[in-house]
PDB file of C-alpha atoms in Angstrom:
ATOM      1  CA  MET A   1     -17.353 244.528 -96.125  1.00 51.00           C
ATOM      2  CA  ILE A   2     -18.817 246.532 -98.974  1.00 52.00           C
ATOM      3  CA  CYS A   3     -16.851 249.556-100.076  1.00 51.00           C
ATOM      4  CA  SER A   4     -18.601 252.306-101.906  1.00 51.00           C
ATOM      5  CA  ALA A   5     -18.059 251.681-105.616  1.00 57.00           C
ATOM      6  CA  ALA A   6     -17.910 255.404-106.232  1.00 82.00           C
ATOM      7  CA  LYS A   7     -14.716 255.774-104.253  1.00 94.00           C
ATOM      8  CA  LEU A   8     -11.415 255.843-106.071  1.00 95.00           C
ATOM      9  CA  GLY A   9      -9.212 252.807-105.569  1.00 95.00           C
ATOM     10  CA  ASP A  10      -6.005 254.198-106.989  1.00 96.00           C
ATOM     11  CA  VAL A  11      -3.999 257.396-107.091  1.00 97.00           C
ATOM     12  CA  SER A  12      -4.121 259.358-110.322  1.00 98.00           C
ATOM     13  CA  GLU A  13      -3.526 262.945-111.385  1.00 98.00           C
ATOM     14  CA  ASP A  14      -7.278 263.340-111.727  1.00 98.00           C
ATOM     15  CA  GLY A  15      -7.884 261.972-108.230  1.00 98.00           C
ATOM     16  CA  ILE A  16      -5.263 264.307-106.801  1.00 98.00           C
ATOM     17  CA  ARG A  17      -6.890 267.257-108.500  1.00 98.00           C
ATOM     18  CA  ARG A  18     -10.287 266.334-107.060  1.00 98.00           C
ATOM     19  CA  LEU A  19      -8.801 265.855-103.610  1.00 98.00           C
ATOM     20  CA  VAL A  20      -6.979 269.180-103.643  1.00 98.00           C
ATOM     21  CA  ASP A  21     -10.012 271.061-104.957  1.00 98.00           C
ATOM     22  CA  ALA A  22     -12.382 269.517-102.402  1.00 98.00           C
ATOM     23  CA  PHE A  23      -9.913 269.971 -99.565  1.00 98.00           C
ATOM     24  CA  TYR A  24      -9.277 273.662-100.230  1.00 98.00           C
ATOM     25  CA  ASP A  25     -13.014 274.252-100.602  1.00 97.00           C
ATOM     26  CA  LYS A  26     -13.272 273.060 -96.997  1.00 98.00           C
ATOM     27  CA  VAL A  27     -10.254 275.118 -95.906  1.00 97.00           C
ATOM     28  CA  ARG A  28     -11.801 278.272 -97.243  1.00 96.00           C
ATOM     29  CA  LEU A  29     -14.908 277.656 -95.160  1.00 97.00           C
ATOM     30  CA  ASP A  30     -13.097 276.650 -91.997  1.00 98.00           C
ATOM     31  CA  SER A  31     -13.137 279.128 -89.136  1.00 97.00           C
ATOM     32  CA  GLU A  32      -9.642 278.209 -87.956  1.00 97.00           C
ATOM     33  CA  LEU A  33      -7.818 277.791 -91.245  1.00 97.00           C
ATOM     34  CA  ALA A  34      -9.569 280.235 -93.558  1.00 96.00           C
ATOM     35  CA  PRO A  35      -8.155 283.416 -91.986  1.00 95.00           C
ATOM     36  CA  ILE A  36      -4.580 282.139 -92.289  1.00 95.00           C
ATOM     37  CA  PHE A  37      -4.981 280.913 -95.851  1.00 95.00           C
ATOM     38  CA  VAL A  38      -6.941 283.898 -97.097  1.00 93.00           C
ATOM     39  CA  ARG A  39      -4.235 286.204 -95.790  1.00 94.00           C
ATOM     40  CA  ALA A  40      -1.492 284.093 -97.393  1.00 93.00           C
ATOM     41  CA  ILE A  41      -3.393 283.795-100.689  1.00 93.00           C
ATOM     42  CA  PRO A  42      -5.344 287.019-101.024  1.00 91.00           C
ATOM     43  CA  GLY A  43      -6.170 286.814-104.717  1.00 92.00           C
ATOM     44  CA  ASP A  44      -6.494 284.071-107.284  1.00 95.00           C
ATOM     45  CA  TRP A  45      -6.274 280.559-105.812  1.00 96.00           C
ATOM     46  CA  GLY A  46      -5.512 279.032-109.208  1.00 97.00           C
ATOM     47  CA  PRO A  47      -1.718 279.121-108.895  1.00 96.00           C
ATOM     48  CA  HIS A  48      -1.827 277.717-105.347  1.00 96.00           C
ATOM     49  CA  LEU A  49      -4.092 274.861-106.369  1.00 98.00           C
ATOM     50  CA  ALA A  50      -1.888 274.083-109.364  1.00 97.00           C
ATOM     51  CA  LYS A  51       1.116 274.000-107.032  1.00 97.00           C
ATOM     52  CA  MET A  52      -0.703 271.624-104.712  1.00 98.00           C
ATOM     53  CA  TYR A  53      -1.644 269.302-107.606  1.00 98.00           C
ATOM     54  CA  ALA A  54       2.051 269.204-108.469  1.00 97.00           C
ATOM     55  CA  PHE A  55       3.077 268.688-104.840  1.00 97.00           C
ATOM     56  CA  TRP A  56       0.792 265.726-104.274  1.00 98.00           C
ATOM     57  CA  SER A  57       1.662 264.333-107.665  1.00 97.00           C
ATOM     58  CA  SER A  58       5.321 264.410-106.638  1.00 96.00           C
ATOM     59  CA  VAL A  59       4.610 262.829-103.280  1.00 97.00           C
ATOM     60  CA  MET A  60       2.118 260.151-104.348  1.00 97.00           C
ATOM     61  CA  LEU A  61       3.156 259.428-107.922  1.00 97.00           C
ATOM     62  CA  THR A  62       6.873 260.374-107.693  1.00 95.00           C
ATOM     63  CA  THR A  63       6.551 262.531-110.779  1.00 94.00           C
ATOM     64  CA  GLY A  64       8.961 265.204-109.548  1.00 93.00           C
ATOM     65  CA  ARG A  65       6.466 267.820-110.779  1.00 94.00           C
ATOM     66  CA  TYR A  66       6.732 269.990-107.686  1.00 94.00           C
ATOM     67  CA  LYS A  67       9.915 271.801-106.837  1.00 90.00           C
ATOM     68  CA  GLY A  68       9.849 274.182-103.926  1.00 91.00           C
ATOM     69  CA  ASN A  69      10.699 274.877-100.333  1.00 89.00           C
ATOM     70  CA  PRO A  70       7.611 274.374 -98.179  1.00 92.00           C
ATOM     71  CA  VAL A  71       9.516 274.943 -94.931  1.00 90.00           C
ATOM     72  CA  ALA A  72      10.523 278.442 -96.020  1.00 90.00           C
ATOM     73  CA  LYS A  73       6.985 279.165 -97.265  1.00 91.00           C
ATOM     74  CA  HIS A  74       5.463 278.198 -93.920  1.00 93.00           C
ATOM     75  CA  LEU A  75       8.052 280.067 -91.874  1.00 91.00           C
ATOM     76  CA  VAL A  76       6.801 283.421 -93.106  1.00 92.00           C
ATOM     77  CA  ILE A  77       3.105 282.815 -92.378  1.00 92.00           C
ATOM     78  CA  PRO A  78       1.997 285.073 -89.538  1.00 88.00           C
ATOM     79  CA  ASP A  79       0.137 283.457 -86.635  1.00 89.00           C
ATOM     80  CA  ILE A  80       0.932 279.914 -87.713  1.00 93.00           C
ATOM     81  CA  LYS A  81       0.476 277.558 -84.754  1.00 93.00           C
ATOM     82  CA  PRO A  82       1.057 273.842 -84.170  1.00 93.00           C
ATOM     83  CA  GLU A  83      -2.636 273.162 -83.559  1.00 94.00           C
ATOM     84  CA  LEU A  84      -3.526 274.497 -86.990  1.00 96.00           C
ATOM     85  CA  PHE A  85      -1.671 271.520 -88.430  1.00 97.00           C
ATOM     86  CA  GLU A  86      -4.031 269.217 -86.540  1.00 97.00           C
ATOM     87  CA  ARG A  87      -7.002 271.020 -87.993  1.00 97.00           C
ATOM     88  CA  TRP A  88      -5.457 270.858 -91.452  1.00 98.00           C
ATOM     89  CA  LEU A  89      -4.917 267.119 -91.073  1.00 98.00           C
ATOM     90  CA  ALA A  90      -8.447 266.537 -89.807  1.00 98.00           C
ATOM     91  CA  LEU A  91      -9.939 268.230 -92.871  1.00 98.00           C
ATOM     92  CA  PHE A  92      -7.506 266.518 -95.200  1.00 98.00           C
ATOM     93  CA  ASN A  93      -8.235 263.108 -93.711  1.00 98.00           C
ATOM     94  CA  GLU A  94     -11.953 263.728 -93.995  1.00 98.00           C
ATOM     95  CA  THR A  95     -11.630 264.705 -97.655  1.00 98.00           C
ATOM     96  CA  CYS A  96      -9.484 261.642 -98.428  1.00 98.00           C
ATOM     97  CA  GLY A  97     -12.162 259.425 -96.915  1.00 97.00           C
ATOM     98  CA  GLU A  98     -14.855 261.014 -99.047  1.00 97.00           C
ATOM     99  CA  LEU A  99     -12.987 260.469-102.310  1.00 97.00           C
ATOM    100  CA  PHE A 100     -10.809 257.404-101.958  1.00 98.00           C
ATOM    101  CA  ASP A 101     -11.234 253.894-100.656  1.00 97.00           C
ATOM    102  CA  ASP A 102      -9.703 252.991 -97.304  1.00 97.00           C
ATOM    103  CA  GLY A 103      -6.365 251.817 -98.667  1.00 97.00           C
ATOM    104  CA  VAL A 104      -5.686 254.882-100.792  1.00 98.00           C
ATOM    105  CA  SER A 105      -7.008 257.217 -98.098  1.00 98.00           C
ATOM    106  CA  GLU A 106      -4.543 255.730 -95.680  1.00 97.00           C
ATOM    107  CA  GLU A 107      -1.658 256.244 -98.109  1.00 97.00           C
ATOM    108  CA  PHE A 108      -2.501 259.928 -98.407  1.00 98.00           C
ATOM    109  CA  ARG A 109      -3.077 260.327 -94.677  1.00 97.00           C
ATOM    110  CA  ALA A 110       0.204 258.663 -93.748  1.00 96.00           C
ATOM    111  CA  LYS A 111       2.154 260.950 -96.072  1.00 96.00           C
ATOM    112  CA  ALA A 112       0.295 264.028 -94.886  1.00 97.00           C
ATOM    113  CA  ALA A 113       0.883 263.174 -91.239  1.00 96.00           C
ATOM    114  CA  ARG A 114       4.618 262.699 -91.782  1.00 95.00           C
ATOM    115  CA  ILE A 115       4.963 265.895 -93.748  1.00 96.00           C
ATOM    116  CA  ALA A 116       2.936 267.853 -91.181  1.00 96.00           C
ATOM    117  CA  GLU A 117       5.091 266.544 -88.365  1.00 93.00           C
ATOM    118  CA  SER A 118       8.221 267.439 -90.227  1.00 92.00           C
ATOM    119  CA  LEU A 119       6.972 270.955 -90.980  1.00 93.00           C
ATOM    120  CA  LYS A 120       5.969 271.391 -87.352  1.00 93.00           C
ATOM    121  CA  LEU A 121       9.423 270.342 -86.207  1.00 90.00           C
ATOM    122  CA  ALA A 122      11.041 272.732 -88.665  1.00 88.00           C
ATOM    123  CA  LEU A 123       8.799 275.593 -87.565  1.00 90.00           C
ATOM    124  CA  PHE A 124       8.385 275.108 -83.859  1.00 89.00           C
ATOM    125  CA  TYR A 125      10.977 272.734 -82.438  1.00 83.00           C
ATOM    126  CA  ARG A 126      13.475 274.364 -80.102  1.00 81.00           C
ATOM    127  CA  PRO A 127      16.074 272.260 -78.313  1.00 79.00           C
ATOM    128  CA  ASP A 128      15.343 274.003 -75.017  1.00 82.00           C
ATOM    129  CA  ARG A 129      11.581 273.397 -75.092  1.00 83.00           C
ATOM    130  CA  PRO A 130       9.503 270.240 -74.711  1.00 82.00           C
ATOM    131  CA  TRP A 131       8.279 268.434 -77.804  1.00 80.00           C
ATOM    132  CA  PRO A 132       5.506 268.065 -78.814  1.00 79.00           C
ATOM    133  CA  PRO A 133       4.652 271.664 -77.979  1.00 74.00           C
ATOM    134  CA  GLU A 134       1.819 272.405 -75.597  1.00 65.00           C
ATOM    135  CA  SER A 135      -1.043 274.036 -77.398  1.00 53.00           C
ATOM    136  CA  ALA A 136      -0.729 277.260 -75.501  1.00 44.00           C
ATOM    137  CA  ARG A 137      -1.237 280.515 -77.291  1.00 41.00           C
TER     138      ARG A 137
ATOM    139  CA  MET B   1      12.136 263.964 -88.799  1.00 75.00           C
ATOM    140  CA  THR B   2      14.063 263.445 -91.932  1.00 90.00           C
ATOM    141  CA  PHE B   3      15.418 260.804 -94.213  1.00 96.00           C
ATOM    142  CA  VAL B   4      19.153 260.191 -94.246  1.00 97.00           C
ATOM    143  CA  VAL B   5      21.563 258.905 -96.844  1.00 98.00           C
ATOM    144  CA  THR B   6      23.643 256.073 -95.446  1.00 98.00           C
ATOM    145  CA  GLU B   7      26.818 254.129 -96.139  1.00 97.00           C
ATOM    146  CA  ASN B   8      25.849 252.289 -99.292  1.00 98.00           C
ATOM    147  CA  CYS B   9      25.604 255.535-101.237  1.00 98.00           C
ATOM    148  CA  ILE B  10      29.360 255.956-100.989  1.00 98.00           C
ATOM    149  CA  LYS B  11      30.928 255.347-104.400  1.00 98.00           C
ATOM    150  CA  CYS B  12      27.525 254.317-105.824  1.00 98.00           C
ATOM    151  CA  LYS B  13      25.883 257.757-106.050  1.00 98.00           C
ATOM    152  CA  TYR B  14      23.141 256.717-108.436  1.00 97.00           C
ATOM    153  CA  MET B  15      21.290 260.050-108.017  1.00 98.00           C
ATOM    154  CA  ASP B  16      17.804 258.697-108.810  1.00 97.00           C
ATOM    155  CA  CYS B  17      16.673 260.339-105.560  1.00 97.00           C
ATOM    156  CA  VAL B  18      17.385 263.895-106.640  1.00 97.00           C
ATOM    157  CA  GLU B  19      14.849 263.842-109.430  1.00 94.00           C
ATOM    158  CA  VAL B  20      11.920 262.751-107.329  1.00 95.00           C
ATOM    159  CA  CYS B  21      12.639 264.912-104.280  1.00 96.00           C
ATOM    160  CA  PRO B  22       9.949 267.599-104.202  1.00 95.00           C
ATOM    161  CA  VAL B  23      11.980 269.947-102.032  1.00 95.00           C
ATOM    162  CA  ASP B  24      15.429 269.701-103.624  1.00 94.00           C
ATOM    163  CA  CYS B  25      17.127 268.764-100.388  1.00 95.00           C
ATOM    164  CA  PHE B  26      19.991 266.643-101.757  1.00 98.00           C
ATOM    165  CA  TYR B  27      23.573 267.882-101.672  1.00 98.00           C
ATOM    166  CA  GLU B  28      26.428 266.389-103.599  1.00 98.00           C
ATOM    167  CA  GLY B  29      29.797 265.263-102.384  1.00 98.00           C
ATOM    168  CA  ASP B  30      32.573 263.819-104.472  1.00 98.00           C
ATOM    169  CA  ASN B  31      31.314 260.245-104.058  1.00 97.00           C
ATOM    170  CA  MET B  32      28.117 260.450-102.015  1.00 98.00           C
ATOM    171  CA  LEU B  33      24.934 262.464-101.627  1.00 98.00           C
ATOM    172  CA  VAL B  34      23.416 263.721 -98.383  1.00 98.00           C
ATOM    173  CA  ILE B  35      20.010 265.073 -97.347  1.00 98.00           C
ATOM    174  CA  HIS B  36      19.652 268.418 -95.595  1.00 96.00           C
ATOM    175  CA  PRO B  37      17.708 267.468 -92.458  1.00 93.00           C
ATOM    176  CA  ASP B  38      16.145 270.921 -92.084  1.00 90.00           C
ATOM    177  CA  GLU B  39      14.831 270.928 -95.637  1.00 92.00           C
ATOM    178  CA  CYS B  40      13.605 267.330 -95.925  1.00 95.00           C
ATOM    179  CA  ILE B  41       9.858 267.141 -95.300  1.00 95.00           C
ATOM    180  CA  ASP B  42       9.893 263.417 -94.606  1.00 95.00           C
ATOM    181  CA  CYS B  43       7.701 262.556 -97.579  1.00 95.00           C
ATOM    182  CA  GLY B  44       9.653 259.361 -98.170  1.00 95.00           C
ATOM    183  CA  VAL B  45       9.509 259.560-101.956  1.00 96.00           C
ATOM    184  CA  CYS B  46      13.264 259.063-102.326  1.00 97.00           C
ATOM    185  CA  GLU B  47      13.562 255.939-100.204  1.00 97.00           C
ATOM    186  CA  PRO B  48      12.250 253.349-102.707  1.00 96.00           C
ATOM    187  CA  GLU B  49      13.930 255.139-105.632  1.00 96.00           C
ATOM    188  CA  CYS B  50      17.453 254.415-104.406  1.00 97.00           C
ATOM    189  CA  PRO B  51      18.872 251.436-106.327  1.00 97.00           C
ATOM    190  CA  ALA B  52      21.404 250.955-103.514  1.00 97.00           C
ATOM    191  CA  ASP B  53      18.821 251.043-100.703  1.00 98.00           C
ATOM    192  CA  ALA B  54      20.933 253.695 -99.058  1.00 98.00           C
ATOM    193  CA  ILE B  55      18.146 255.996 -97.855  1.00 98.00           C
ATOM    194  CA  SER B  56      16.371 255.431 -94.537  1.00 97.00           C
ATOM    195  CA  PRO B  57      14.168 257.390 -92.150  1.00 95.00           C
ATOM    196  CA  ASP B  58      16.042 258.794 -89.183  1.00 94.00           C
ATOM    197  CA  THR B  59      13.598 257.008 -86.912  1.00 92.00           C
ATOM    198  CA  GLN B  60      15.434 253.807 -87.747  1.00 94.00           C
ATOM    199  CA  PRO B  61      17.828 253.001 -84.893  1.00 95.00           C
ATOM    200  CA  GLY B  62      21.576 253.243 -85.336  1.00 95.00           C
ATOM    201  CA  LEU B  63      21.613 256.045 -87.876  1.00 96.00           C
ATOM    202  CA  GLU B  64      22.774 258.825 -85.556  1.00 95.00           C
ATOM    203  CA  SER B  65      26.237 259.065 -87.069  1.00 96.00           C
ATOM    204  CA  TRP B  66      24.786 259.193 -90.584  1.00 97.00           C
ATOM    205  CA  LEU B  67      22.315 261.878 -89.590  1.00 96.00           C
ATOM    206  CA  LYS B  68      25.241 263.898 -88.287  1.00 97.00           C
ATOM    207  CA  LEU B  69      27.213 263.359 -91.475  1.00 97.00           C
ATOM    208  CA  ASN B  70      24.196 264.365 -93.599  1.00 98.00           C
ATOM    209  CA  ALA B  71      23.660 267.541 -91.591  1.00 97.00           C
ATOM    210  CA  GLU B  72      27.320 268.483 -91.630  1.00 97.00           C
ATOM    211  CA  TYR B  73      27.933 268.089 -95.350  1.00 98.00           C
ATOM    212  CA  ALA B  74      24.532 269.347 -96.531  1.00 97.00           C
ATOM    213  CA  SER B  75      25.585 272.755 -95.307  1.00 97.00           C
ATOM    214  CA  VAL B  76      28.838 272.786 -97.278  1.00 98.00           C
ATOM    215  CA  TRP B  77      28.283 270.689-100.427  1.00 98.00           C
ATOM    216  CA  PRO B  78      26.414 272.066-103.478  1.00 98.00           C
ATOM    217  CA  ASN B  79      22.753 271.343-104.128  1.00 97.00           C
ATOM    218  CA  ILE B  80      21.899 268.718-106.729  1.00 97.00           C
ATOM    219  CA  THR B  81      18.506 268.384-108.417  1.00 96.00           C
ATOM    220  CA  ILE B  82      19.432 266.963-111.807  1.00 96.00           C
ATOM    221  CA  LYS B  83      20.544 263.376-112.157  1.00 96.00           C
ATOM    222  CA  ARG B  84      23.724 262.593-114.029  1.00 96.00           C
ATOM    223  CA  GLU B  85      25.437 259.326-114.933  1.00 96.00           C
ATOM    224  CA  ALA B  86      26.354 257.233-111.918  1.00 96.00           C
ATOM    225  CA  PRO B  87      30.062 256.442-111.476  1.00 96.00           C
ATOM    226  CA  ALA B  88      31.224 253.772-113.931  1.00 96.00           C
ATOM    227  CA  ASP B  89      32.144 251.426-111.086  1.00 96.00           C
ATOM    228  CA  ALA B  90      28.970 252.075-109.055  1.00 96.00           C
ATOM    229  CA  LYS B  91      27.770 248.497-109.376  1.00 96.00           C
ATOM    230  CA  THR B  92      31.086 247.102-108.135  1.00 96.00           C
ATOM    231  CA  PHE B  93      30.704 249.019-104.896  1.00 96.00           C
ATOM    232  CA  ASP B  94      27.000 248.332-104.328  1.00 96.00           C
ATOM    233  CA  GLY B  95      26.707 246.346-101.118  1.00 96.00           C
ATOM    234  CA  VAL B  96      30.425 246.330-100.312  1.00 96.00           C
ATOM    235  CA  PRO B  97      30.801 246.460 -96.506  1.00 94.00           C
ATOM    236  CA  GLU B  98      32.574 249.205 -94.576  1.00 95.00           C
ATOM    237  CA  LYS B  99      32.444 251.798 -97.286  1.00 96.00           C
ATOM    238  CA  LEU B 100      32.974 254.659 -94.881  1.00 96.00           C
ATOM    239  CA  GLN B 101      36.720 254.275 -95.469  1.00 97.00           C
ATOM    240  CA  HIS B 102      36.089 255.389 -99.062  1.00 97.00           C
ATOM    241  CA  PHE B 103      34.107 258.476 -98.022  1.00 98.00           C
ATOM    242  CA  SER B 104      35.359 261.709 -99.531  1.00 98.00           C
ATOM    243  CA  ALA B 105      34.628 264.996 -97.801  1.00 98.00           C
ATOM    244  CA  ASP B 106      35.277 266.883-101.035  1.00 98.00           C
ATOM    245  CA  PRO B 107      32.290 268.589-102.633  1.00 98.00           C
ATOM    246  CA  GLY B 108      30.831 267.254-105.862  1.00 98.00           C
ATOM    247  CA  PRO B 109      30.028 269.449-108.871  1.00 97.00           C
ATOM    248  CA  GLY B 110      26.322 269.924-108.016  1.00 96.00           C
ATOM    249  CA  ASP B 111      23.893 271.073-110.700  1.00 95.00           C
TER     250      ASP B 111
END
């Protein structure tokens, strides 16, 4: 099979930056995600993007550049819902596929899926309710 | 889901994990580290960093008692994010079976 030569075949800080930039460009245009993100980040997106470069650098390149508490950050977002994580993942997966070859895309997607699941559990899991949650509003 | 620190950390406590953890979810006992299961985001970065292979995902069967131990002590031991020297005899204890008998419930110094 012929892979597109333009796609990145390894993970680098530059690749992460391109992924994050392209992904959040999509988020800001997305009818489901944009309202949540725009409310959470009303002004300059620079600091958020820089934090996300550091986060993915820590996760994919084990640089330890990011230090934070994403569970606590997500807990305070109004109107956050389990199905928004699916939308987030769909856009993220799409962006990975546009930038990276299949192998690298899959590495990013696998990490993102695990982290999303873990955040969902932290935010929405209750011992007395079924898991996964039904997407009822 | 979370990762858990298991038996082989006891008396090895290499601490390589704490530097790579993006969410600072390691807590330090006298001779072992644990992961706070509510803070771990399951990124898996720490797992390959452990020289003692003591970190595993909680989806692995048979880790229930370790998950419980991690949860219990993460809420009482101090947070650790900066690696220090491993114990001088860490290597001697790496891979020794039945290390739970050496487990100390005392807190470590933390950062």
